[in-house]
PDB file of C-alpha atoms in Angstrom:
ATOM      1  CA  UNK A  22      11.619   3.361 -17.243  1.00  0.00           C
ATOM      2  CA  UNK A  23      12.596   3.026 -13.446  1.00  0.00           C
ATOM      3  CA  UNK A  24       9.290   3.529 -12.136  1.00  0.00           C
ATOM      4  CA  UNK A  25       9.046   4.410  -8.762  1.00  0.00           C
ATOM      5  CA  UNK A  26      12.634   4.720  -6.717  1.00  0.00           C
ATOM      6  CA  UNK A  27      13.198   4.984  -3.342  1.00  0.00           C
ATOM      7  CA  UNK A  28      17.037   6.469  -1.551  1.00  0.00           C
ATOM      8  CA  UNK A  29      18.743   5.091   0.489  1.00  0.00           C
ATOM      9  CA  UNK A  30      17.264   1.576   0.885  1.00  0.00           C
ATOM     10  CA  UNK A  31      18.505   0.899   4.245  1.00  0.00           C
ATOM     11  CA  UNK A  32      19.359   3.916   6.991  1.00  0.00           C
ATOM     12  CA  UNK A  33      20.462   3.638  10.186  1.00  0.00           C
ATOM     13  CA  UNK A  34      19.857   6.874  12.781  1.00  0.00           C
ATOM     14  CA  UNK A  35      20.529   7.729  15.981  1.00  0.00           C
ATOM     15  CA  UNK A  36      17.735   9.281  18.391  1.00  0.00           C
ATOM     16  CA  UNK A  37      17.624  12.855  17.246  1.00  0.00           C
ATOM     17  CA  UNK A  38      19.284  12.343  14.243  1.00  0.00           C
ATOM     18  CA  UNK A  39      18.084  14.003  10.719  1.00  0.00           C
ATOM     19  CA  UNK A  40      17.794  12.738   7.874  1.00  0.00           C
ATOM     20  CA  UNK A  41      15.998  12.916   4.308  1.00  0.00           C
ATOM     21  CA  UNK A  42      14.191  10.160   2.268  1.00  0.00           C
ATOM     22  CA  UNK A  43      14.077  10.688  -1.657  1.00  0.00           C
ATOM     23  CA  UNK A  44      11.201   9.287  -3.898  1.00  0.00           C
ATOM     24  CA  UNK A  45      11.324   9.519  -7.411  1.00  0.00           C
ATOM     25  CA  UNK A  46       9.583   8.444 -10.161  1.00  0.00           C
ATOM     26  CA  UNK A  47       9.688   8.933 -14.200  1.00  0.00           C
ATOM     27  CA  UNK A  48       5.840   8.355 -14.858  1.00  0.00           C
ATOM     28  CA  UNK A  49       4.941  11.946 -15.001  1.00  0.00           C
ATOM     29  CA  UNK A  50       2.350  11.174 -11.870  1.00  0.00           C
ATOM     30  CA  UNK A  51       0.708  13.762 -10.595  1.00  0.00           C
ATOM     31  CA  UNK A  52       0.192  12.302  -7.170  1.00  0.00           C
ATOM     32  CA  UNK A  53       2.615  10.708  -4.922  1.00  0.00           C
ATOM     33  CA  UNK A  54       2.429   9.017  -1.055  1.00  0.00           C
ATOM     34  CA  UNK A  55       4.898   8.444   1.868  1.00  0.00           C
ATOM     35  CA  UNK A  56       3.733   5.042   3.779  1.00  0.00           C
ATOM     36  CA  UNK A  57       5.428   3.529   6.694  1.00  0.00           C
ATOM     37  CA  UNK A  58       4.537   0.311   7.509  1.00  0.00           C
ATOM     38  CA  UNK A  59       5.563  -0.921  11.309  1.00  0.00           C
ATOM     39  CA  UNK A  60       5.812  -4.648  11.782  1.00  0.00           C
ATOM     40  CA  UNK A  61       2.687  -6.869  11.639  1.00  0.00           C
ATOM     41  CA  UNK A  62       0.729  -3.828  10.240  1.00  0.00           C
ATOM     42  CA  UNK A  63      -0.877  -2.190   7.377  1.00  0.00           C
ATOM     43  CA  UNK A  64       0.479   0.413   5.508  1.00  0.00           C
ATOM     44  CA  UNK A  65      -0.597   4.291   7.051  1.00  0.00           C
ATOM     45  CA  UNK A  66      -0.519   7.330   5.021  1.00  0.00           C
ATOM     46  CA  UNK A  67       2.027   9.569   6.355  1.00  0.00           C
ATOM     47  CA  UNK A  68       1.637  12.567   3.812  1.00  0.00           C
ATOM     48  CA  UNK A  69       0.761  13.295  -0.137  1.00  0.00           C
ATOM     49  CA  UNK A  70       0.983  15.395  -3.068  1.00  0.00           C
ATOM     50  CA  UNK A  71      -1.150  16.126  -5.660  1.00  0.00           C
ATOM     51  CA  UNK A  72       1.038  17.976  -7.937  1.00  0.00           C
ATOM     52  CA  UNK A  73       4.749  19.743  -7.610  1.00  0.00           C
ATOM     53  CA  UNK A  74       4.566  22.786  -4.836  1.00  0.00           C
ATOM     54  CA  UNK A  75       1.717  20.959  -3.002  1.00  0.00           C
ATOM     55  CA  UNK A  76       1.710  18.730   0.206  1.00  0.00           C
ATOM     56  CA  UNK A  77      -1.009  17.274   2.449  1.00  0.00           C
ATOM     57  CA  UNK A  78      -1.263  15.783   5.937  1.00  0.00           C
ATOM     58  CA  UNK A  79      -2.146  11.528   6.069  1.00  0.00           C
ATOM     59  CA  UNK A  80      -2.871  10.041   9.040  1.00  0.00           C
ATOM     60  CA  UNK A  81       0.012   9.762  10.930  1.00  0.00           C
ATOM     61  CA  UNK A  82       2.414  13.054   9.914  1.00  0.00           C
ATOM     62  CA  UNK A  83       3.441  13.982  12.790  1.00  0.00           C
ATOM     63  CA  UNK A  84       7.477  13.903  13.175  1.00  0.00           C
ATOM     64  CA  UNK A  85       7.518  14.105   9.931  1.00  0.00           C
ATOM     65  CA  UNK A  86       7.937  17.112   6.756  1.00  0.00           C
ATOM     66  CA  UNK A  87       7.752  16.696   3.144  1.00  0.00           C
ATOM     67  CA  UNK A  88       8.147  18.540   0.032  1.00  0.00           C
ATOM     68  CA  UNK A  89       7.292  18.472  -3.431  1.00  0.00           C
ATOM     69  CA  UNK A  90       9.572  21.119  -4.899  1.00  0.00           C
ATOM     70  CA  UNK A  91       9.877  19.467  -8.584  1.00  0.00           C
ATOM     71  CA  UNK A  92       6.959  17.314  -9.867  1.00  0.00           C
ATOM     72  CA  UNK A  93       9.444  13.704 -10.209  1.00  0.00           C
ATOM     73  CA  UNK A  94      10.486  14.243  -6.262  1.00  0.00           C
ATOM     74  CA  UNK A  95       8.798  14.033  -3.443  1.00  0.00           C
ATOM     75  CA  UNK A  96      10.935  13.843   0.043  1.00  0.00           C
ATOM     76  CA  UNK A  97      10.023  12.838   3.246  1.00  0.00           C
ATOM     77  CA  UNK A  98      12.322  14.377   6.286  1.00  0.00           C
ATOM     78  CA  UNK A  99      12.911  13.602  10.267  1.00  0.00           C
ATOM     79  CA  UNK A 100      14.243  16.333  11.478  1.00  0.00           C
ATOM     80  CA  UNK A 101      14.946  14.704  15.260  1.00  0.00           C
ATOM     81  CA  UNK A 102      14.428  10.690  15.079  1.00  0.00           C
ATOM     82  CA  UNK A 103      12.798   8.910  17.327  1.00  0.00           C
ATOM     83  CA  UNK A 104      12.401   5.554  17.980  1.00  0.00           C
ATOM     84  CA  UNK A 105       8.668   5.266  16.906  1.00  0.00           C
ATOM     85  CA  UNK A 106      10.106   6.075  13.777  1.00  0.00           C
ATOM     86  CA  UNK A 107      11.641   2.984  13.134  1.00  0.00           C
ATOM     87  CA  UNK A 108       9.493   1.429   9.833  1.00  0.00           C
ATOM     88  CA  UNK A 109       9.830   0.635   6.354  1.00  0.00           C
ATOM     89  CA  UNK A 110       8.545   3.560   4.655  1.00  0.00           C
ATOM     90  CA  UNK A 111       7.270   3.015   0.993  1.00  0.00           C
ATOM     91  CA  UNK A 112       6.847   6.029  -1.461  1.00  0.00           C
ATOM     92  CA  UNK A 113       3.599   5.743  -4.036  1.00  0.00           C
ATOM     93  CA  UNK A 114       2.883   7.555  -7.160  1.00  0.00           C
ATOM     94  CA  UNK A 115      -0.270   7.739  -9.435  1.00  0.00           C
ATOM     95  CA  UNK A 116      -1.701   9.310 -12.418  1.00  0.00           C
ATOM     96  CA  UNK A 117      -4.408  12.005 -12.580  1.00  0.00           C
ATOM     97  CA  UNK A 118      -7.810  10.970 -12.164  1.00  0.00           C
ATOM     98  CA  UNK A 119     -10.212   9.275  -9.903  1.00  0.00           C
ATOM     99  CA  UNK A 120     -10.621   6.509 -12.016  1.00  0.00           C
ATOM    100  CA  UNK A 121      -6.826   5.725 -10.953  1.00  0.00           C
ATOM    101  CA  UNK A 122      -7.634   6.601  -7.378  1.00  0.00           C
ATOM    102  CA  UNK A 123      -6.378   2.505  -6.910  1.00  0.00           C
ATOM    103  CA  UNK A 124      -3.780   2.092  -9.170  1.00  0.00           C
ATOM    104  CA  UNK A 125      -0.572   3.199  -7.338  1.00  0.00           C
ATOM    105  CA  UNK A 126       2.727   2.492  -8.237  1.00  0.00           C
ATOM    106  CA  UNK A 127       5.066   1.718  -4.954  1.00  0.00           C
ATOM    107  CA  UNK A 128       8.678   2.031  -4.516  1.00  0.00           C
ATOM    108  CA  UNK A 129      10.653  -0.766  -3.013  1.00  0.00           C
ATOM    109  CA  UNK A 130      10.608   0.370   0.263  1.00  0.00           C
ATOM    110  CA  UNK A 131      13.466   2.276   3.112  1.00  0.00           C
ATOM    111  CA  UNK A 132      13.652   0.377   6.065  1.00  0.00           C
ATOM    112  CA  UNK A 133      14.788   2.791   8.607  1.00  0.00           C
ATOM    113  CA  UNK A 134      16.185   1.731  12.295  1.00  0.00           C
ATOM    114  CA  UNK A 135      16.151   4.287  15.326  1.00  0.00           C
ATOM    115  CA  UNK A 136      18.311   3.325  18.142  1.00  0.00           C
TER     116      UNK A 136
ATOM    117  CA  UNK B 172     -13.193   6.078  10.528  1.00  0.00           C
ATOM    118  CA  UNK B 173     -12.569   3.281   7.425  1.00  0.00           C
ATOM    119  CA  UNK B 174     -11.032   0.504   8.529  1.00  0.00           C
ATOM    120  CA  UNK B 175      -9.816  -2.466   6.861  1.00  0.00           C
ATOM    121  CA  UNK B 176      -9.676  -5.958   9.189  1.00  0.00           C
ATOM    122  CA  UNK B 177      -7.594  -9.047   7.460  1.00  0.00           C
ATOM    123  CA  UNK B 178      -7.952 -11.272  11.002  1.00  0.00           C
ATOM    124  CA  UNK B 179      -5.552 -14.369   9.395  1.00  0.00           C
ATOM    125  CA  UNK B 180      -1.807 -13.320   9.615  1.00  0.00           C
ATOM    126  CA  UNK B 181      -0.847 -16.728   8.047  1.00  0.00           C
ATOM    127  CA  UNK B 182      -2.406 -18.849   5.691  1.00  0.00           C
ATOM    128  CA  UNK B 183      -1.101 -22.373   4.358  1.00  0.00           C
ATOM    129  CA  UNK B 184      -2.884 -24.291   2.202  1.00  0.00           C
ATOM    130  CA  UNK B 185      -2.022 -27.084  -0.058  1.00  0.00           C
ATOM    131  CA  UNK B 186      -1.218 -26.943  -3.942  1.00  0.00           C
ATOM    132  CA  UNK B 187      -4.746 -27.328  -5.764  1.00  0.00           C
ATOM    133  CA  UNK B 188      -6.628 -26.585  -2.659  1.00  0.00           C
ATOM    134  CA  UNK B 189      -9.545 -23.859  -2.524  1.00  0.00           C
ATOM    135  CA  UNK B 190      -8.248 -20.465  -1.012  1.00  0.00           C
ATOM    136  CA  UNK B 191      -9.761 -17.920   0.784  1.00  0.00           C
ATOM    137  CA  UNK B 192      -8.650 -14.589   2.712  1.00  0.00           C
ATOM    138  CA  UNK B 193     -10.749 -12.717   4.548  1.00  0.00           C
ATOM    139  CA  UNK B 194     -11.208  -8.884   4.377  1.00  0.00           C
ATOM    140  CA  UNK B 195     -13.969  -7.188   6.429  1.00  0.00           C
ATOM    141  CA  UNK B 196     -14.464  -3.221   6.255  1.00  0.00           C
ATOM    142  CA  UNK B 197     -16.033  -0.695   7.686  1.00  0.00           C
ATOM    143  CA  UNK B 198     -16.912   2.521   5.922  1.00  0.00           C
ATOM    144  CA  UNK B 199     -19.686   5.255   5.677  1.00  0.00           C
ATOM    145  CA  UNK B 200     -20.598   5.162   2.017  1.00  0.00           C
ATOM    146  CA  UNK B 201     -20.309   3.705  -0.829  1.00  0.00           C
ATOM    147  CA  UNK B 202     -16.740   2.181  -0.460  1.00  0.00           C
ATOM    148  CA  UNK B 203     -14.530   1.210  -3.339  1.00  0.00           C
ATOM    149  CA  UNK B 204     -11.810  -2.023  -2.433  1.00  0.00           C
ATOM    150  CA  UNK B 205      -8.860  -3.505  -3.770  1.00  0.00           C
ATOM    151  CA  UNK B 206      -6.510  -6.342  -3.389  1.00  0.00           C
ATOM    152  CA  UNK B 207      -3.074  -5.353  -3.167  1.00  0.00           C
ATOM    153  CA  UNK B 208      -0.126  -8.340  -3.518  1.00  0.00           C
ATOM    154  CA  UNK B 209       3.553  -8.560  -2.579  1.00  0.00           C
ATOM    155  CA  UNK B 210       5.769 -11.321  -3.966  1.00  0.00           C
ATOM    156  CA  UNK B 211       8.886 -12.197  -2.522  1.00  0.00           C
ATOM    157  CA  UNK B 212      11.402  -9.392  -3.414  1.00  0.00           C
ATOM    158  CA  UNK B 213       8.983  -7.719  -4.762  1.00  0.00           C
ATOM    159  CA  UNK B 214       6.694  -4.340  -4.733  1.00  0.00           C
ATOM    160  CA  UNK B 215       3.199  -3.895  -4.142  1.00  0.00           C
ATOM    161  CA  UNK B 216       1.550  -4.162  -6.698  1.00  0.00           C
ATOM    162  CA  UNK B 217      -2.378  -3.901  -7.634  1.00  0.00           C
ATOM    163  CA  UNK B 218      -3.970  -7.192  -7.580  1.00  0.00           C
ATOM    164  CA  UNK B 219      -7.654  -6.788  -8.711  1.00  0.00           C
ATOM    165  CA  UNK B 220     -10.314  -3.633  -7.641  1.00  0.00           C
ATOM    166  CA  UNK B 221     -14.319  -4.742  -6.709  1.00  0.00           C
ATOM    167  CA  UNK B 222     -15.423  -2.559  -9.257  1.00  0.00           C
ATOM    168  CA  UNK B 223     -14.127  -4.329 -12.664  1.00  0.00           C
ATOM    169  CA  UNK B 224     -15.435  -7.715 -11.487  1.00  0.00           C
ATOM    170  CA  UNK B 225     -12.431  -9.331 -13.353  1.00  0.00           C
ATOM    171  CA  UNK B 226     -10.441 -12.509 -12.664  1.00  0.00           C
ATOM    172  CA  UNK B 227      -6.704 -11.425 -12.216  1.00  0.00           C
ATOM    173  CA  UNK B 228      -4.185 -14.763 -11.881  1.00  0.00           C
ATOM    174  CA  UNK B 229      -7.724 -17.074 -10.956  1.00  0.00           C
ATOM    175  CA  UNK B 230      -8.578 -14.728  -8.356  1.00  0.00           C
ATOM    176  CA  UNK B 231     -12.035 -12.900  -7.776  1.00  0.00           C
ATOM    177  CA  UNK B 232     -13.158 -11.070  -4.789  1.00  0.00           C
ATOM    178  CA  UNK B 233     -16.877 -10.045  -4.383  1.00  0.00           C
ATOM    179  CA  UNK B 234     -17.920  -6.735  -2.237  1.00  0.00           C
ATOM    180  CA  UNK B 235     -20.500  -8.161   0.460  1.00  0.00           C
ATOM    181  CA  UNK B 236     -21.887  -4.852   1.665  1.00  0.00           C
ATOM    182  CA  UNK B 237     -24.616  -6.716   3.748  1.00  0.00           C
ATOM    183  CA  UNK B 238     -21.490  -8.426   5.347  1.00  0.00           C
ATOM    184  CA  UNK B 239     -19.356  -5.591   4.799  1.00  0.00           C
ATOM    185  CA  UNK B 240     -16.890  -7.972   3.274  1.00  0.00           C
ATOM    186  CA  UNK B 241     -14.525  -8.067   0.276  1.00  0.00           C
ATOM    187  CA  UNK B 242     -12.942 -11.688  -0.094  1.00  0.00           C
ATOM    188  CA  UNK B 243     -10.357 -13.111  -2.022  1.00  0.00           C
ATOM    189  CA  UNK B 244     -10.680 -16.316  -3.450  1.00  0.00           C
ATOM    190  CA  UNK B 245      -9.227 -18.960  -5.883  1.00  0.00           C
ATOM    191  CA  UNK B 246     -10.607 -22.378  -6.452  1.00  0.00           C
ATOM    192  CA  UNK B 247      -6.696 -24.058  -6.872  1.00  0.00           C
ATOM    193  CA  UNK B 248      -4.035 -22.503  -5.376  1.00  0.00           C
ATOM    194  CA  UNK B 249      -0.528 -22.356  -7.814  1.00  0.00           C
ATOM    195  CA  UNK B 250       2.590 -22.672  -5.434  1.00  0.00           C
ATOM    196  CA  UNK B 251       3.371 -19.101  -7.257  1.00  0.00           C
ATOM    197  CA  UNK B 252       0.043 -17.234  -5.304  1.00  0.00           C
ATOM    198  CA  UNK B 253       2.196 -17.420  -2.464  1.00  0.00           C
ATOM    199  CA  UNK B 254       3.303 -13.911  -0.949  1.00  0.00           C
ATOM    200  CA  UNK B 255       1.543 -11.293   1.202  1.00  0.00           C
ATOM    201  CA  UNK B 256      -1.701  -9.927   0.278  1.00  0.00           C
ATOM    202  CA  UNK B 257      -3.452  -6.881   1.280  1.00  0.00           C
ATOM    203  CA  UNK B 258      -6.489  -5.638   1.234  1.00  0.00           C
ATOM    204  CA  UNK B 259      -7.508  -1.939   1.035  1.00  0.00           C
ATOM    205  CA  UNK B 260      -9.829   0.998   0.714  1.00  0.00           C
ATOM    206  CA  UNK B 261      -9.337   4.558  -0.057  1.00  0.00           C
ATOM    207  CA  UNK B 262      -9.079   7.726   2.679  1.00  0.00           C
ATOM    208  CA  UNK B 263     -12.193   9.454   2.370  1.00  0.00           C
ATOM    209  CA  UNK B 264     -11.844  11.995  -0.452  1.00  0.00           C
ATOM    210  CA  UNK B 265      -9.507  15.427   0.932  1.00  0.00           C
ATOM    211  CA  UNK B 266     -11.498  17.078  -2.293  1.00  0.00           C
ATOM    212  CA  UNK B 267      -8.727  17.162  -3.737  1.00  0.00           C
ATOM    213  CA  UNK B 268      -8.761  13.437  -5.326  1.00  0.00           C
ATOM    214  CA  UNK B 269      -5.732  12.662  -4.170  1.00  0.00           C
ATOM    215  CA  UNK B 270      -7.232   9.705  -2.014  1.00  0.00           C
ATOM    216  CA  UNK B 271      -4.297   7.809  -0.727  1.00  0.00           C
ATOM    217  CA  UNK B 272      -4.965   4.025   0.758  1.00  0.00           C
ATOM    218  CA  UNK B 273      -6.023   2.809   3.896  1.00  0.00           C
ATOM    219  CA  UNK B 274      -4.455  -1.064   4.390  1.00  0.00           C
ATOM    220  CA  UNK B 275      -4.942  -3.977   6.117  1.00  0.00           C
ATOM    221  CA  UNK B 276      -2.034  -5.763   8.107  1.00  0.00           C
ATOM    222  CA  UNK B 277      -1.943  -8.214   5.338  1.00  0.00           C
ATOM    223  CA  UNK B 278      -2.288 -12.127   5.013  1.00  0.00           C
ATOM    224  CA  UNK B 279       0.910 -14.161   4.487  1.00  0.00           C
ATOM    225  CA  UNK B 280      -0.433 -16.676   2.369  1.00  0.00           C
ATOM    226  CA  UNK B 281       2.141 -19.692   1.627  1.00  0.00           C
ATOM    227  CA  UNK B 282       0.912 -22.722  -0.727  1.00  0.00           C
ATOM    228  CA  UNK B 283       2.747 -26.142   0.128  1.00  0.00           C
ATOM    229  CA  UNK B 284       3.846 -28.362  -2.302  1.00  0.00           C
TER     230      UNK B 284
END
């Protein structure tokens, strides 16, 4: 049991680059998170899921697409980097239920440079 | 908006020594608060929610809504508490329960020998 996994760990773009972050996880979680989290902050919620085919807007998505085509995956894609971009982004995954509402499950963490 | 507010970057403290980080909040309604912790090489990991009033590892937090506060403590730090702790409160519900989490910057806390 793996848990929560998180490809590649480390990435290195150039401005207007592309490129696709993978989160997976073997929990059978219904809900899963994209975080980036810039230095001396907090983490911010980029975009969710709440099941496979489904995708929501956090509170910073912009620059940013995601998709939930199988229920273990959720990616997060840059289609043109910028240097803004530059974080450690952290993928999340929970079960069903409000009562779990706290209980997420993070990945390791991608930290992502943008020169 | 919620907001969480963890003012201390960096705490030190010394082995056996009373702990103490901060967490203010703001939030219309009745919030719901956790303590997230990150040991070195480590994920985040769940540390202890207001709601089950338990003791996780010696340390309790107690939602001050008159203070709007959420506080961790531990009467004798370990040199193991030390890591990065954050403290955090859920997006207001989308409807569809899928609340993700709204964080503080954290607290490095380190515990000297």
């Amino acid at each position: 049991n793996a848990g929560v996994t998180q490809t590649p760990k480390f990435r290195v773009l150039k401005t207007g680059q592309s490129m696709t972050l993978l989160c997976a996880q073997d929990m059978n979680h219904e809900y899963m998170y994209w975080y980036r989290q810039d230095p001396g902050m907090g983490l911010r919620l980029i975009h969710y899921s709440v099941g496979e085919g489904t995708t929501a807007k956090g509170e910073v998505p912009d620059g940013y697409n995601v998709s939930r085509l199988k229920k273990q995956n959720f990616l997060l894609g840059l289609e043109s980097a910028a240097p803004s971009q530059t974080s450690v982004y952290f993928c999340a995954s929970r079960p069903y239920g409000r009562e779990y509402k706290d209980t997420q499950y993070f990945g390791p963490g991608t930290r992502l440079t943008v020169l | 908006a919620q907001r969480v507010t963890q003012p201390e970057k960096l705490l030190s403290v010394f082995k056996g020594a009373p702990v103490e980080l901060k967490c203010n909040y703001s939030y219309s309604g009745s919030p719901e608060l956790f303590w997230y912790v990150q040991y070195s090489r480590q994920r985040l990991q769940l540390l202890l929610r207001h709601i089950s009033r338990e003791s996780i590892k010696g340390f309790t937090a107690d939602l001050n809504k008159g203070e709007t506060s959420f506080h961790l403590k531990k009467p004798f730090a370990q040199e193991e508490d030390s890591a990065m702790y954050y403290c955090a409160l859920p997006y207001p519900d989308s409807g569809g329960g899928a609340d993700g989490l709204t964080f503080g910057k954290g607290t490095h806390l380190i515990i000297q020998p």
